[in-house]
mmCIF file of C-alpha atoms in Angstrom:
data_model
loop_
_atom_site.group_PDB
_atom_site.id
_atom_site.type_symbol
_atom_site.label_atom_id
_atom_site.label_comp_id
_atom_site.label_asym_id
_atom_site.label_seq_id
_atom_site.Cartn_x
_atom_site.Cartn_y
_atom_site.Cartn_z
ATOM 1 C CA MET L 569 113.490 119.440 84.789
ATOM 2 C CA GLY L 570 112.707 122.896 83.499
ATOM 3 C CA GLY L 571 112.484 125.475 86.306
ATOM 4 C CA THR L 572 112.037 122.800 88.949
ATOM 5 C CA ARG L 573 114.385 119.991 87.986
ATOM 6 C CA VAL L 574 113.126 116.501 88.670
ATOM 7 C CA ARG L 575 115.840 114.316 90.218
ATOM 8 C CA GLN L 576 116.604 111.813 92.979
ATOM 9 C CA ARG L 577 117.681 112.910 96.445
ATOM 10 C CA GLY L 578 118.939 111.026 98.594
ATOM 11 C CA ARG L 579 95.271 83.815 101.382
ATOM 12 C CA ALA L 580 96.274 79.484 99.194
ATOM 13 C CA ALA L 581 93.429 80.277 96.827
ATOM 14 C CA VAL L 582 90.767 81.859 98.995
ATOM 15 C CA VAL L 583 91.063 79.920 102.215
ATOM 16 C CA LEU L 584 87.953 80.396 104.330
ATOM 17 C CA THR L 585 88.821 77.958 107.092
ATOM 18 C CA ALA L 586 90.063 78.773 110.594
ATOM 19 C CA LEU L 587 92.987 81.169 110.801
ATOM 20 C CA ALA L 588 96.383 79.528 110.823
ATOM 21 C CA LEU L 589 99.519 81.075 112.220
ATOM 22 C CA ALA L 590 102.302 81.819 109.759
ATOM 23 C CA ALA L 591 105.724 83.158 110.494
ATOM 24 C CA GLY L 592 107.048 86.507 109.363
ATOM 25 C CA CYS L 593 105.431 89.528 107.756
ATOM 26 C CA SER L 594 103.710 89.537 104.372
ATOM 27 C CA ASP L 595 105.043 92.919 103.349
ATOM 28 C CA ASP L 596 107.162 93.001 100.260
ATOM 29 C CA GLY L 597 109.914 91.302 102.250
ATOM 30 C CA GLY L 598 111.079 87.983 103.503
ATOM 31 C CA ALA L 599 112.563 85.124 101.557
ATOM 32 C CA THR L 600 110.681 83.930 98.530
ATOM 33 C CA THR L 601 108.871 80.683 99.260
ATOM 34 C CA ALA L 602 107.928 77.840 96.975
ATOM 35 C CA ASN L 603 104.302 76.968 96.293
ATOM 36 C CA PRO L 604 103.161 75.060 99.412
ATOM 37 C CA GLY L 605 100.649 73.110 97.369
ATOM 38 C CA THR L 606 97.506 74.847 98.605
ATOM 39 C CA SER L 607 96.911 77.168 95.679
ATOM 40 C CA ALA L 608 95.020 76.469 92.471
ATOM 41 C CA PRO L 609 97.111 74.267 90.158
ATOM 42 C CA SER L 610 98.788 75.958 87.245
ATOM 43 C CA THR L 611 101.022 75.104 84.347
ATOM 44 C CA THR L 612 103.360 77.860 83.316
ATOM 45 C CA PRO L 613 105.971 78.676 80.679
ATOM 46 C CA ALA L 614 109.682 79.023 81.286
ATOM 47 C CA PRO L 615 110.910 82.582 81.913
ATOM 48 C CA SER L 616 112.623 82.850 78.539
ATOM 49 C CA SER L 617 109.706 81.595 76.458
ATOM 50 C CA THR L 618 107.313 83.674 74.396
ATOM 51 C CA GLY L 619 104.030 82.717 72.823
ATOM 52 C CA THR L 620 103.471 80.038 75.450
ATOM 53 C CA THR L 621 100.321 79.477 77.431
ATOM 54 C CA SER L 622 99.507 79.091 81.104
ATOM 55 C CA SER L 623 96.167 77.821 82.337
ATOM 56 C CA ALA L 624 94.863 76.888 85.771
ATOM 57 C CA ALA L 625 91.893 75.236 87.443
ATOM 58 C CA PRO L 626 88.630 76.484 85.902
ATOM 59 C CA SER L 627 86.794 79.324 87.584
ATOM 60 C CA THR L 628 83.085 79.083 88.368
ATOM 61 C CA SER L 629 82.591 82.585 86.990
ATOM 62 C CA GLN L 630 79.827 82.845 84.405
ATOM 63 C CA GLN L 631 82.447 84.270 82.051
ATOM 64 C CA GLY L 632 84.337 80.968 82.226
ATOM 65 C CA PRO L 633 88.005 80.242 82.974
ATOM 66 C CA VAL L 634 90.769 82.377 81.560
ATOM 67 C CA LYS L 635 93.964 81.355 79.844
ATOM 68 C CA LEU L 636 97.028 83.581 79.945
ATOM 69 C CA THR L 637 99.739 83.621 77.299
ATOM 70 C CA VAL L 638 103.153 85.264 77.559
ATOM 71 C CA ALA L 639 103.112 86.961 74.174
ATOM 72 C CA SER L 640 106.393 88.856 74.416
ATOM 73 C CA THR L 641 108.885 90.679 76.586
ATOM 74 C CA VAL L 642 108.172 94.390 76.219
ATOM 75 C CA ALA L 643 111.279 95.698 77.971
ATOM 76 C CA THR L 644 114.261 94.530 80.024
ATOM 77 C CA GLY L 645 116.878 96.111 82.247
ATOM 78 C CA ILE L 646 114.544 98.342 84.247
ATOM 79 C CA ASP L 647 115.655 99.218 87.792
ATOM 80 C CA ILE L 648 112.904 98.199 90.278
ATOM 81 C CA PRO L 649 109.846 99.196 88.213
ATOM 82 C CA TRP L 650 106.918 100.257 90.411
ATOM 83 C CA GLY L 651 104.324 102.592 88.879
ATOM 84 C CA LEU L 652 103.217 102.053 85.292
ATOM 85 C CA ALA L 653 100.690 104.182 83.395
ATOM 86 C CA PHE L 654 99.620 104.267 79.755
ATOM 87 C CA LEU L 655 99.389 107.395 77.629
ATOM 88 C CA PRO L 656 96.804 108.008 74.890
ATOM 89 C CA ASP L 657 99.394 107.167 72.202
ATOM 90 C CA LYS L 658 99.624 103.649 73.765
ATOM 91 C CA SER L 659 103.147 104.207 75.080
ATOM 92 C CA ALA L 660 103.695 103.791 78.814
ATOM 93 C CA LEU L 661 105.546 105.584 81.581
ATOM 94 C CA VAL L 662 107.346 103.490 84.194
ATOM 95 C CA ALA L 663 108.672 104.661 87.571
ATOM 96 C CA GLU L 664 111.954 103.271 88.882
ATOM 97 C CA ARG L 665 111.616 103.123 92.657
ATOM 98 C CA ASP L 666 115.183 103.813 93.817
ATOM 99 C CA SER L 667 116.611 105.853 90.955
ATOM 100 C CA ALA L 668 113.565 108.192 90.919
ATOM 101 C CA LYS L 669 113.676 108.080 87.122
ATOM 102 C CA ILE L 670 110.608 107.923 84.924
ATOM 103 C CA LYS L 671 111.063 106.050 81.666
ATOM 104 C CA ARG L 672 108.937 105.843 78.536
ATOM 105 C CA VAL L 673 108.353 102.491 76.851
ATOM 106 C CA ALA L 674 107.303 102.744 73.213
ATOM 107 C CA GLY L 675 107.826 100.440 70.254
ATOM 108 C CA GLY L 676 110.043 98.159 72.294
ATOM 109 C CA GLN L 677 112.380 101.028 73.168
ATOM 110 C CA VAL L 678 112.999 102.447 76.656
ATOM 111 C CA SER L 679 114.015 106.083 77.108
ATOM 112 C CA GLU L 680 114.390 108.323 80.139
ATOM 113 C CA VAL L 681 112.068 111.343 80.344
ATOM 114 C CA GLY L 682 113.185 112.786 83.696
ATOM 115 C CA GLU L 683 113.666 112.280 87.416
ATOM 116 C CA VAL L 684 111.497 113.201 90.370
ATOM 117 C CA ASP L 685 112.809 115.635 92.983
ATOM 118 C CA ASP L 686 113.172 114.898 96.683
ATOM 119 C CA VAL L 687 112.777 111.114 96.476
ATOM 120 C CA ASP L 688 114.347 109.291 99.421
ATOM 121 C CA PRO L 689 114.280 105.528 98.738
ATOM 122 C CA SER L 690 114.165 102.983 101.538
ATOM 123 C CA SER L 691 113.312 99.319 101.947
ATOM 124 C CA GLU L 692 109.831 99.888 100.470
ATOM 125 C CA GLY L 693 109.819 103.632 99.828
ATOM 126 C CA GLY L 694 110.904 105.714 96.876
ATOM 127 C CA LEU L 695 109.252 106.668 93.612
ATOM 128 C CA LEU L 696 106.087 104.574 93.651
ATOM 129 C CA GLY L 697 102.773 105.023 91.819
ATOM 130 C CA LEU L 698 102.112 106.905 88.588
ATOM 131 C CA ALA L 699 98.869 108.114 86.988
ATOM 132 C CA VAL L 700 98.146 110.095 83.829
ATOM 133 C CA ASP L 701 95.604 112.910 83.936
ATOM 134 C CA PRO L 702 92.372 111.701 82.255
ATOM 135 C CA GLY L 703 92.349 114.987 80.317
ATOM 136 C CA TYR L 704 95.779 114.360 78.785
ATOM 137 C CA PRO L 705 97.145 115.838 76.506
ATOM 138 C CA GLY L 706 94.854 118.842 76.947
ATOM 139 C CA LYS L 707 95.852 118.673 80.595
ATOM 140 C CA PRO L 708 99.494 117.604 80.155
ATOM 141 C CA TYR L 709 100.051 116.227 83.635
ATOM 142 C CA ILE L 710 101.148 113.041 85.300
ATOM 143 C CA TYR L 711 100.911 112.337 89.027
ATOM 144 C CA ALA L 712 103.568 110.628 91.126
ATOM 145 C CA TYR L 713 103.452 109.171 94.648
ATOM 146 C CA TYR L 714 106.843 109.201 96.329
ATOM 147 C CA SER L 715 108.668 109.028 99.653
ATOM 148 C CA THR L 716 110.804 111.780 101.115
ATOM 149 C CA GLY L 717 112.838 111.622 104.310
ATOM 150 C CA ASP L 718 109.820 112.964 106.244
ATOM 151 C CA ASP L 719 106.623 111.799 104.560
ATOM 152 C CA ASN L 720 104.994 110.414 101.421
ATOM 153 C CA ARG L 721 103.728 112.917 98.873
ATOM 154 C CA ILE L 722 101.749 113.199 95.665
ATOM 155 C CA ALA L 723 103.000 115.602 93.010
ATOM 156 C CA ARG L 724 101.584 116.851 89.723
ATOM 157 C CA ILE L 725 104.253 117.023 87.016
ATOM 158 C CA THR L 726 103.988 118.503 83.551
ATOM 159 C CA TYR L 727 104.799 115.976 80.825
ATOM 160 C CA GLN L 728 105.200 117.354 77.301
ATOM 161 C CA ASN L 729 107.445 116.451 74.374
ATOM 162 C CA ASN L 730 108.657 113.390 76.279
ATOM 163 C CA LYS L 731 110.088 115.571 79.050
ATOM 164 C CA LEU L 732 109.131 116.248 82.665
ATOM 165 C CA SER L 733 108.961 119.760 84.111
ATOM 166 C CA ASP L 734 107.332 121.847 86.840
ATOM 167 C CA GLN L 735 106.890 119.428 89.736
ATOM 168 C CA GLN L 736 104.231 120.689 92.161
ATOM 169 C CA VAL L 737 103.368 118.909 95.404
ATOM 170 C CA ILE L 738 99.579 118.677 95.700
ATOM 171 C CA LEU L 739 99.450 116.589 98.894
ATOM 172 C CA ASP L 740 101.988 115.844 101.608
ATOM 173 C CA GLY L 741 101.922 114.543 105.174
ATOM 174 C CA ILE L 742 101.167 110.915 104.294
ATOM 175 C CA PRO L 743 102.895 108.783 106.982
ATOM 176 C CA GLN L 744 106.224 107.390 105.849
ATOM 177 C CA SER L 745 108.556 104.688 107.143
ATOM 178 C CA ALA L 746 110.970 102.177 105.694
ATOM 179 C CA VAL L 747 107.937 99.943 105.065
ATOM 180 C CA HIS L 748 104.124 100.324 104.833
ATOM 181 C CA ASN L 749 104.110 103.286 102.448
ATOM 182 C CA GLY L 750 101.295 102.188 100.138
ATOM 183 C CA GLY L 751 101.841 104.089 96.914
ATOM 184 C CA ARG L 752 99.406 103.072 94.169
ATOM 185 C CA LEU L 753 97.595 105.818 92.224
ATOM 186 C CA ARG L 754 94.501 105.326 90.043
ATOM 187 C CA PHE L 755 92.039 107.730 88.448
ATOM 188 C CA GLY L 756 88.452 106.656 88.902
ATOM 189 C CA PRO L 757 85.607 106.961 86.387
ATOM 190 C CA ASP L 758 84.487 110.005 88.381
ATOM 191 C CA GLY L 759 87.667 111.834 87.351
ATOM 192 C CA TYR L 760 89.112 111.914 90.874
ATOM 193 C CA LEU L 761 92.481 110.546 91.924
ATOM 194 C CA TYR L 762 92.554 107.575 94.327
ATOM 195 C CA ALA L 763 95.685 106.746 96.335
ATOM 196 C CA GLY L 764 96.401 103.713 98.500
ATOM 197 C CA THR L 765 98.429 104.485 101.618
ATOM 198 C CA GLY L 766 100.048 102.413 104.360
ATOM 199 C CA ASP L 767 99.939 102.848 108.099
ATOM 200 C CA GLY L 768 103.558 104.026 108.102
ATOM 201 C CA SER L 769 104.383 101.265 110.630
ATOM 202 C CA GLU L 770 102.122 102.975 113.168
ATOM 203 C CA ARG L 771 99.021 100.801 113.495
ATOM 204 C CA PRO L 772 96.761 103.443 115.116
ATOM 205 C CA ASN L 773 97.018 105.568 111.955
ATOM 206 C CA SER L 774 94.646 103.227 110.141
ATOM 207 C CA GLN L 775 91.758 103.992 112.517
ATOM 208 C CA ASP L 776 92.671 107.640 113.129
ATOM 209 C CA ASP L 777 90.309 109.793 111.082
ATOM 210 C CA GLY L 778 92.825 112.619 111.247
ATOM 211 C CA SER L 779 95.669 110.608 109.725
ATOM 212 C CA LEU L 780 96.249 109.944 106.020
ATOM 213 C CA GLY L 781 97.870 106.608 106.876
ATOM 214 C CA GLY L 782 96.119 103.276 106.329
ATOM 215 C CA LYS L 783 93.537 104.824 104.016
ATOM 216 C CA ILE L 784 92.401 105.010 100.435
ATOM 217 C CA LEU L 785 92.443 108.701 99.561
ATOM 218 C CA ARG L 786 90.120 110.321 97.006
ATOM 219 C CA ILE L 787 91.280 113.747 95.916
ATOM 220 C CA THR L 788 91.017 116.335 93.186
ATOM 221 C CA THR L 789 93.925 117.037 90.864
ATOM 222 C CA ASP L 790 94.740 119.971 93.143
ATOM 223 C CA GLY L 791 95.046 117.682 96.175
ATOM 224 C CA LYS L 792 91.770 118.701 97.825
ATOM 225 C CA ALA L 793 89.134 116.383 99.252
ATOM 226 C CA ALA L 794 86.898 115.153 96.429
ATOM 227 C CA PRO L 795 83.188 115.956 96.737
ATOM 228 C CA GLY L 796 81.254 113.200 98.490
ATOM 229 C CA ASN L 797 84.097 111.980 100.689
ATOM 230 C CA PRO L 798 83.064 110.965 104.237
ATOM 231 C CA ASP L 799 82.681 114.130 106.341
ATOM 232 C CA GLY L 800 84.589 116.100 103.711
ATOM 233 C CA ARG L 801 87.871 114.355 104.558
ATOM 234 C CA LEU L 802 90.619 113.457 102.138
ATOM 235 C CA TRP L 803 90.044 109.737 102.581
ATOM 236 C CA PHE L 804 87.439 107.445 101.045
ATOM 237 C CA SER L 805 87.929 104.337 103.230
ATOM 238 C CA LYS L 806 89.969 103.457 106.306
ATOM 239 C CA GLY L 807 91.248 100.528 108.365
ATOM 240 C CA HIS L 808 93.853 99.448 105.833
ATOM 241 C CA ARG L 809 97.349 98.161 106.614
ATOM 242 C CA ASN L 810 99.239 98.713 103.374
ATOM 243 C CA VAL L 811 97.312 99.220 100.127
ATOM 244 C CA GLN L 812 99.429 98.762 96.997
ATOM 245 C CA GLY L 813 96.793 97.689 94.469
ATOM 246 C CA LEU L 814 93.796 99.657 93.131
ATOM 247 C CA ALA L 815 91.559 98.811 90.179
ATOM 248 C CA PHE L 816 88.098 99.744 88.924
ATOM 249 C CA ASP L 817 85.415 97.623 87.269
ATOM 250 C CA GLY L 818 83.121 100.423 86.162
ATOM 251 C CA LYS L 819 82.350 102.356 89.336
ATOM 252 C CA GLN L 820 83.376 99.513 91.654
ATOM 253 C CA LEU L 821 86.793 99.926 93.261
ATOM 254 C CA TYR L 822 88.872 96.958 94.409
ATOM 255 C CA ALA L 823 92.021 97.101 96.565
ATOM 256 C CA ALA L 824 94.773 94.596 97.356
ATOM 257 C CA GLU L 825 96.349 94.762 100.779
ATOM 258 C CA PHE L 826 99.317 93.251 102.600
ATOM 259 C CA GLY L 827 98.483 91.285 105.718
ATOM 260 C CA GLN L 828 100.736 90.870 108.736
ATOM 261 C CA ASN L 829 101.450 87.195 109.412
ATOM 262 C CA THR L 830 98.370 85.320 108.287
ATOM 263 C CA TRP L 831 96.158 86.727 105.521
ATOM 264 C CA ASP L 832 96.576 88.983 102.519
ATOM 265 C CA GLU L 833 93.374 90.509 101.196
ATOM 266 C CA LEU L 834 91.361 91.615 98.199
ATOM 267 C CA ASN L 835 88.693 94.093 99.241
ATOM 268 C CA ALA L 836 85.697 95.610 97.450
ATOM 269 C CA ILE L 837 85.805 99.271 98.446
ATOM 270 C CA THR L 838 82.819 101.450 99.302
ATOM 271 C CA ALA L 839 82.768 104.999 100.642
ATOM 272 C CA GLY L 840 83.265 105.433 104.379
ATOM 273 C CA THR L 841 83.800 101.729 105.082
ATOM 274 C CA ASN L 842 86.187 100.488 107.767
ATOM 275 C CA TYR L 843 88.251 97.471 106.647
ATOM 276 C CA GLY L 844 89.372 96.535 110.128
ATOM 277 C CA TRP L 845 93.133 96.896 110.530
ATOM 278 C CA PRO L 846 94.653 96.489 113.102
ATOM 279 C CA ALA L 847 91.743 94.679 114.826
ATOM 280 C CA ALA L 848 91.113 92.448 111.820
ATOM 281 C CA GLU L 849 93.358 90.574 109.400
ATOM 282 C CA GLY L 850 91.451 88.586 106.804
ATOM 283 C CA VAL L 851 87.890 87.370 107.299
ATOM 284 C CA SER L 852 87.106 88.232 110.928
ATOM 285 C CA GLY L 853 83.388 88.995 111.128
ATOM 286 C CA LEU L 854 83.864 92.006 113.380
ATOM 287 C CA ASP L 855 80.948 94.404 113.834
ATOM 288 C CA GLY L 856 81.308 97.613 111.866
ATOM 289 C CA MET L 857 84.210 96.289 109.804
ATOM 290 C CA ALA L 858 84.086 94.874 106.274
ATOM 291 C CA ASP L 859 85.615 91.488 105.458
ATOM 292 C CA PRO L 860 87.666 90.910 102.295
ATOM 293 C CA ILE L 861 86.080 89.144 99.340
ATOM 294 C CA ALA L 862 89.178 86.947 99.041
ATOM 295 C CA GLN L 863 92.165 86.106 101.222
ATOM 296 C CA TRP L 864 95.440 84.244 100.822
ATOM 297 C CA GLN L 865 98.149 82.903 103.077
ATOM 298 C CA THR L 866 100.959 85.412 102.972
ATOM 299 C CA SER L 867 103.381 82.930 101.390
ATOM 300 C CA ASP L 868 101.055 82.683 98.381
ATOM 301 C CA ALA L 869 100.584 86.376 97.746
ATOM 302 C CA SER L 870 102.055 89.532 99.301
ATOM 303 C CA PRO L 871 100.079 91.445 96.676
ATOM 304 C CA SER L 872 101.052 94.691 95.048
ATOM 305 C CA GLY L 873 99.455 95.940 91.823
ATOM 306 C CA ILE L 874 96.075 94.835 90.496
ATOM 307 C CA ALA L 875 94.194 95.380 87.239
ATOM 308 C CA PHE L 876 90.697 94.598 85.997
ATOM 309 C CA ALA L 877 90.015 92.885 82.666
ATOM 310 C CA GLN L 878 87.453 90.423 81.285
ATOM 311 C CA GLY L 879 85.537 89.973 84.524
ATOM 312 C CA HIS L 880 88.655 89.330 86.616
ATOM 313 C CA ILE L 881 90.933 91.147 88.992
ATOM 314 C CA PHE L 882 94.510 90.242 88.133
ATOM 315 C CA MET L 883 96.793 90.524 91.169
ATOM 316 C CA ALA L 884 100.598 90.557 91.051
ATOM 317 C CA SER L 885 102.253 88.837 93.999
ATOM 318 C CA LEU L 886 105.714 89.491 95.372
ATOM 319 C CA ARG L 887 106.572 86.794 97.898
ATOM 320 C CA GLY L 888 104.072 84.460 96.210
ATOM 321 C CA GLU L 889 105.777 84.921 92.817
ATOM 322 C CA ARG L 890 102.585 84.393 90.842
ATOM 323 C CA LEU L 891 99.781 86.241 89.077
ATOM 324 C CA TRP L 892 96.332 85.619 90.521
ATOM 325 C CA ALA L 893 93.131 85.886 88.459
ATOM 326 C CA ILE L 894 90.056 86.439 90.650
ATOM 327 C CA PRO L 895 86.594 86.424 88.990
ATOM 328 C CA VAL L 896 84.476 89.293 90.309
ATOM 329 C CA ALA L 897 81.225 91.120 89.607
ATOM 330 C CA ASN L 898 79.453 93.930 91.438
ATOM 331 C CA GLY L 899 81.887 93.921 94.323
ATOM 332 C CA LYS L 900 81.670 90.166 94.931
ATOM 333 C CA ARG L 901 83.879 87.207 94.092
ATOM 334 C CA THR L 902 82.097 84.922 91.615
ATOM 335 C CA GLY L 903 84.441 81.937 91.543
ATOM 336 C CA GLU L 904 87.731 80.487 92.714
ATOM 337 C CA PRO L 905 90.982 82.331 91.966
ATOM 338 C CA GLN L 906 93.472 80.891 89.495
ATOM 339 C CA ALA L 907 97.253 81.086 89.946
ATOM 340 C CA PHE L 908 99.498 81.647 86.922
ATOM 341 C CA PHE L 909 103.278 81.667 86.325
ATOM 342 C CA THR L 910 104.047 80.388 89.827
ATOM 343 C CA ASN L 911 107.789 80.706 90.523
ATOM 344 C CA GLN L 912 108.498 81.303 86.837
ATOM 345 C CA PHE L 913 109.467 84.973 86.690
ATOM 346 C CA GLY L 914 110.220 85.737 90.341
ATOM 347 C CA ARG L 915 108.605 88.554 92.274
ATOM 348 C CA LEU L 916 105.743 90.269 90.437
ATOM 349 C CA ARG L 917 105.010 93.897 91.303
ATOM 350 C CA THR L 918 102.680 95.652 88.888
ATOM 351 C CA VAL L 919 100.022 94.570 86.420
ATOM 352 C CA GLU L 920 98.155 96.980 84.159
ATOM 353 C CA ALA L 921 95.518 96.576 81.483
ATOM 354 C CA ALA L 922 97.030 97.797 78.204
ATOM 355 C CA PRO L 923 95.106 99.663 75.490
ATOM 356 C CA ASP L 924 95.206 96.610 73.188
ATOM 357 C CA GLY L 925 93.430 94.396 75.772
ATOM 358 C CA SER L 926 96.553 92.620 76.983
ATOM 359 C CA LEU L 927 98.164 92.885 80.416
ATOM 360 C CA TRP L 928 101.592 94.357 81.107
ATOM 361 C CA LEU L 929 103.250 92.607 84.041
ATOM 362 C CA THR L 930 106.438 93.767 85.759
ATOM 363 C CA THR L 931 108.926 91.776 87.801
ATOM 364 C CA SER L 932 110.603 93.097 90.953
ATOM 365 C CA ASN L 933 113.742 91.001 91.312
ATOM 366 C CA THR L 934 116.283 93.834 91.523
ATOM 367 C CA ASP L 935 114.845 95.247 94.765
ATOM 368 C CA GLY L 936 117.205 93.253 96.969
ATOM 369 C CA ARG L 937 114.576 90.694 97.978
ATOM 370 C CA GLY L 938 114.557 88.364 95.024
ATOM 371 C CA GLY L 939 116.951 86.409 92.881
ATOM 372 C CA THR L 940 117.863 88.382 89.776
ATOM 373 C CA ARG L 941 117.779 86.800 86.351
ATOM 374 C CA ASP L 942 119.304 87.892 83.075
ATOM 375 C CA GLY L 943 117.298 90.849 81.762
ATOM 376 C CA ASP L 944 115.700 91.776 85.079
ATOM 377 C CA ASP L 945 113.720 93.673 85.765
ATOM 378 C CA ARG L 946 111.416 93.139 82.824
ATOM 379 C CA ILE L 947 107.937 93.952 81.535
ATOM 380 C CA LEU L 948 105.995 91.032 80.057
ATOM 381 C CA ARG L 949 103.024 91.322 77.717
ATOM 382 C CA ILE L 950 100.303 88.824 78.663
ATOM 383 C CA THR L 951 97.312 88.055 76.451
ATOM 384 C CA ILE L 952 94.001 86.791 77.843
ATOM 385 C CA SER L 953 91.815 84.163 76.197
ATOM 386 C CA ARG L 954 89.203 81.597 77.200
#
């Protein structure tokens, strides 16, 4: 693109009882499992339906239960969609993990705007998160998190006239492996860029203050440590295993995280806090380490993207093949989670709050770990009511 061409190279609804042993690893992999019957009940529409409604057991949130409706299919035929970010004109950019292409979705049409250089896809690596500069279009930049053969990186890319150009790496050296790459990007209300990383399959990275692995980073748009970070480091919190979901409710940050064999987590993030991995997985009560505000058995979740809307964190689940709605306020869970669309659309990767108040939800069935369906992968538009 332009001078530098952009191209491809290469816990059951909140279980708070004693820990139970489960086989396998929660990460993005493993065979898809059916609902074991321990999650909140839900009734869901068929994959091909539109304008149908899904509701689940009522939440005890003061806001009341939510009802989700599949209003339409926004787009089909996307190759492993991962990052998704809205522009001020209400169009969206979508990252294809393995092809390294970025596509624009507008008015029901999908068009390619460019490819990202030096992307080396793997089992869970490739072109991952996207974020749009909060000063756009005055600051005509988007930010991409991607894997190379050596590390994970964050780049700032100029985006003008529906074209990408001038890719500049602002941060490199994030641990990379075939799995545990993290990858989600999100601008906070403070104007700084937050990035969820994985431990790069090296557990000690999560507790190593000198490593960028197993952290939530908080950086400037030049890739420097944001003011107020613990001890002036690049990271905001540590002790994470594989963060792939970030969302803000006002100033409060929430993060979704893959567990190992037993518990997946939703955490309320505060500066300098240690979230326990690898000593802790799920609610552990360890001194000096924060417990999650919600946890799921890995067969019910394997969470990736999250979004905040109407007093709830919405959490897309891969192995669990469902969309969770978790009522929250002020960094606490205020009711029981609800499960929607269980086993209806396959693996769910990313959920974003759209400018019109709906949710955009992506499937991830073409990544080699799910059963593909006609039209996969797709973006669904979900409306929220009560």
